[in-house]
mmCIF file of C-alpha atoms in Angstrom:
data_model
loop_
_atom_site.group_PDB
_atom_site.id
_atom_site.type_symbol
_atom_site.label_atom_id
_atom_site.label_comp_id
_atom_site.label_asym_id
_atom_site.label_seq_id
_atom_site.Cartn_x
_atom_site.Cartn_y
_atom_site.Cartn_z
ATOM 1 C CA UNK A 1 -0.018 -0.047 -0.129
ATOM 2 C CA UNK A 2 1.546 3.475 -1.239
ATOM 3 C CA UNK A 3 0.852 6.330 0.947
ATOM 4 C CA UNK A 4 -0.355 9.673 -0.561
ATOM 5 C CA UNK A 5 2.139 11.615 1.527
ATOM 6 C CA UNK A 6 5.218 9.249 0.867
ATOM 7 C CA UNK A 7 4.321 9.855 -2.925
ATOM 8 C CA UNK A 8 4.136 13.315 -2.321
ATOM 9 C CA UNK A 9 7.626 13.472 -0.858
ATOM 10 C CA UNK A 10 9.116 11.253 -3.460
ATOM 11 C CA UNK A 11 8.103 13.650 -6.165
ATOM 12 C CA UNK A 12 9.520 16.783 -4.623
ATOM 13 C CA UNK A 13 12.552 14.758 -3.319
ATOM 14 C CA UNK A 14 13.232 14.157 -6.796
ATOM 15 C CA UNK A 15 13.000 17.659 -8.123
ATOM 16 C CA UNK A 16 15.089 19.558 -5.370
ATOM 17 C CA UNK A 17 18.408 19.936 -6.174
ATOM 18 C CA UNK A 18 21.533 19.931 -3.918
ATOM 19 C CA UNK A 19 22.373 22.563 -1.939
ATOM 20 C CA UNK A 20 24.990 23.881 -3.903
ATOM 21 C CA UNK A 21 22.977 24.068 -6.931
ATOM 22 C CA UNK A 22 20.452 25.829 -5.128
ATOM 23 C CA UNK A 23 22.728 28.604 -4.058
ATOM 24 C CA UNK A 24 23.909 29.171 -7.794
ATOM 25 C CA UNK A 25 19.994 29.397 -8.465
ATOM 26 C CA UNK A 26 19.797 32.124 -5.622
ATOM 27 C CA UNK A 27 22.953 34.047 -6.750
ATOM 28 C CA UNK A 28 21.227 33.932 -10.310
ATOM 29 C CA UNK A 29 18.310 35.462 -9.090
ATOM 30 C CA UNK A 30 19.978 37.979 -7.404
ATOM 31 C CA UNK A 31 21.707 39.116 -10.532
ATOM 32 C CA UNK A 32 18.288 39.227 -12.042
ATOM 33 C CA UNK A 33 16.872 41.650 -9.410
ATOM 34 C CA UNK A 34 19.796 43.967 -9.733
ATOM 35 C CA UNK A 35 19.750 43.830 -13.535
ATOM 36 C CA UNK A 36 15.615 44.604 -13.122
ATOM 37 C CA UNK A 37 16.692 47.544 -10.718
ATOM 38 C CA UNK A 38 18.731 48.800 -12.981
ATOM 39 C CA UNK A 39 16.170 48.920 -15.884
ATOM 40 C CA UNK A 40 13.538 50.293 -13.148
ATOM 41 C CA UNK A 41 16.154 52.874 -12.609
ATOM 42 C CA UNK A 42 16.566 54.008 -16.207
ATOM 43 C CA UNK A 43 13.187 53.847 -16.776
ATOM 44 C CA UNK A 44 12.436 56.511 -13.923
ATOM 45 C CA UNK A 45 10.505 53.970 -11.972
ATOM 46 C CA UNK A 46 11.551 54.186 -7.913
ATOM 47 C CA UNK A 47 9.137 51.570 -6.905
ATOM 48 C CA UNK A 48 10.723 48.953 -9.529
ATOM 49 C CA UNK A 49 14.174 50.054 -8.743
ATOM 50 C CA UNK A 50 13.309 49.820 -4.780
ATOM 51 C CA UNK A 51 11.423 46.471 -4.780
ATOM 52 C CA UNK A 52 14.130 44.784 -6.757
ATOM 53 C CA UNK A 53 17.077 46.352 -4.891
ATOM 54 C CA UNK A 54 15.183 44.872 -1.556
ATOM 55 C CA UNK A 55 15.048 41.440 -2.941
ATOM 56 C CA UNK A 56 18.559 41.090 -3.791
ATOM 57 C CA UNK A 57 19.272 42.654 -0.420
ATOM 58 C CA UNK A 58 17.006 40.028 1.014
ATOM 59 C CA UNK A 59 18.942 37.050 -0.817
ATOM 60 C CA UNK A 60 22.148 38.380 0.235
ATOM 61 C CA UNK A 61 21.497 38.850 3.638
ATOM 62 C CA UNK A 62 20.491 34.936 4.382
ATOM 63 C CA UNK A 63 23.696 33.820 2.097
ATOM 64 C CA UNK A 64 25.810 36.000 4.594
ATOM 65 C CA UNK A 65 23.320 34.337 7.818
ATOM 66 C CA UNK A 66 23.957 30.683 6.365
ATOM 67 C CA UNK A 67 27.536 30.848 6.252
ATOM 68 C CA UNK A 68 29.073 28.238 8.631
ATOM 69 C CA UNK A 69 31.527 30.324 10.467
ATOM 70 C CA UNK A 70 32.919 27.510 12.620
ATOM 71 C CA UNK A 71 33.916 25.423 9.552
ATOM 72 C CA UNK A 72 34.417 27.596 7.095
ATOM 73 C CA UNK A 73 37.444 29.749 8.058
ATOM 74 C CA UNK A 74 39.271 32.649 6.412
ATOM 75 C CA UNK A 75 37.269 31.507 3.020
ATOM 76 C CA UNK A 76 33.982 31.885 4.727
ATOM 77 C CA UNK A 77 35.284 34.964 6.443
ATOM 78 C CA UNK A 78 36.510 36.498 2.961
ATOM 79 C CA UNK A 79 32.712 35.810 1.626
ATOM 80 C CA UNK A 80 31.061 37.195 4.368
ATOM 81 C CA UNK A 81 32.940 40.584 3.956
ATOM 82 C CA UNK A 82 32.294 40.306 0.241
ATOM 83 C CA UNK A 83 28.563 39.687 1.166
ATOM 84 C CA UNK A 84 28.925 42.880 3.393
ATOM 85 C CA UNK A 85 30.291 45.089 0.805
ATOM 86 C CA UNK A 86 27.731 44.132 -1.868
ATOM 87 C CA UNK A 87 24.928 44.838 0.710
ATOM 88 C CA UNK A 88 26.666 47.991 1.672
ATOM 89 C CA UNK A 89 26.935 48.776 -2.415
ATOM 90 C CA UNK A 90 23.262 47.849 -2.702
ATOM 91 C CA UNK A 91 22.379 50.700 -0.131
ATOM 92 C CA UNK A 92 24.141 53.101 -1.514
ATOM 93 C CA UNK A 93 22.916 52.665 -4.898
ATOM 94 C CA UNK A 94 19.247 52.838 -3.738
ATOM 95 C CA UNK A 95 19.901 55.951 -1.934
ATOM 96 C CA UNK A 96 21.862 57.748 -4.526
ATOM 97 C CA UNK A 97 20.020 56.269 -7.690
ATOM 98 C CA UNK A 98 23.313 55.277 -8.647
ATOM 99 C CA UNK A 99 23.582 52.714 -11.802
ATOM 100 C CA UNK A 100 27.205 52.877 -11.735
ATOM 101 C CA UNK A 101 27.028 50.687 -8.725
ATOM 102 C CA UNK A 102 24.273 48.686 -9.509
ATOM 103 C CA UNK A 103 26.414 47.788 -12.235
ATOM 104 C CA UNK A 104 29.414 46.949 -10.062
ATOM 105 C CA UNK A 105 27.415 44.870 -7.831
ATOM 106 C CA UNK A 106 25.666 42.844 -11.077
ATOM 107 C CA UNK A 107 29.733 42.383 -11.547
ATOM 108 C CA UNK A 108 30.697 40.820 -8.465
ATOM 109 C CA UNK A 109 27.503 38.797 -7.909
ATOM 110 C CA UNK A 110 28.208 37.129 -12.050
ATOM 111 C CA UNK A 111 32.116 36.572 -10.522
ATOM 112 C CA UNK A 112 30.681 34.890 -7.196
ATOM 113 C CA UNK A 113 28.190 32.801 -9.151
ATOM 114 C CA UNK A 114 30.671 31.671 -12.017
ATOM 115 C CA UNK A 115 32.690 30.490 -8.816
ATOM 116 C CA UNK A 116 30.408 28.267 -7.360
ATOM 117 C CA UNK A 117 29.116 27.163 -10.737
ATOM 118 C CA UNK A 118 32.840 25.906 -11.285
ATOM 119 C CA UNK A 119 33.210 24.249 -7.966
ATOM 120 C CA UNK A 120 29.725 22.347 -8.364
ATOM 121 C CA UNK A 121 31.331 21.023 -11.717
ATOM 122 C CA UNK A 122 34.743 20.224 -10.453
ATOM 123 C CA UNK A 123 32.474 18.451 -7.313
ATOM 124 C CA UNK A 124 30.266 16.779 -9.734
ATOM 125 C CA UNK A 125 32.653 15.696 -12.417
ATOM 126 C CA UNK A 126 34.761 14.301 -9.244
ATOM 127 C CA UNK A 127 31.860 12.238 -7.751
ATOM 128 C CA UNK A 128 31.244 10.841 -11.524
ATOM 129 C CA UNK A 129 34.752 10.060 -11.954
ATOM 130 C CA UNK A 130 34.796 7.956 -8.483
ATOM 131 C CA UNK A 131 32.463 4.672 -8.862
ATOM 132 C CA UNK A 132 33.160 3.311 -5.527
ATOM 133 C CA UNK A 133 31.597 6.115 -3.778
ATOM 134 C CA UNK A 134 28.429 7.566 -3.978
ATOM 135 C CA UNK A 135 28.037 11.256 -4.564
ATOM 136 C CA UNK A 136 27.431 13.310 -1.523
ATOM 137 C CA UNK A 137 26.738 17.202 -1.335
ATOM 138 C CA UNK A 138 29.983 19.089 -0.368
ATOM 139 C CA UNK A 139 28.658 19.772 2.745
ATOM 140 C CA UNK A 140 28.748 16.570 3.629
ATOM 141 C CA UNK A 141 32.413 16.267 2.786
ATOM 142 C CA UNK A 142 33.653 19.059 5.363
ATOM 143 C CA UNK A 143 33.160 21.878 2.978
ATOM 144 C CA UNK A 144 30.288 23.689 3.459
ATOM 145 C CA UNK A 145 28.739 26.466 0.761
ATOM 146 C CA UNK A 146 26.525 29.249 1.709
ATOM 147 C CA UNK A 147 23.400 27.913 1.274
#
């Protein structure tokens, strides 16, 4: 006998990506929010600009809060500092209506996203090449990504 809850759990479990992929998707979404804020600023629409900057700030704040500061060492401290810098720049861009600052933030976020994307590809390829071990997300191997 199959229970409806178990079936629903299995359907959802098969669609959820690993934590590292979720991180990349969150960063991609944050880039899109910054791009939308830039478009709102260029169109003279402060509502669109403000809403999208707020969404980007919310995601970056959560990413910073989710860092494992006990396990990550200097890497986590550097990433946290970068997240805080991005938060400060987003706030300043919002206050000054500065598209140049938003462009800077967009570039930083793209660089962070590309770095995590490459790390995820490397982890995935290593897991596929080692047939004796089953894949475990990096957070279970002693490396903790920020999501």
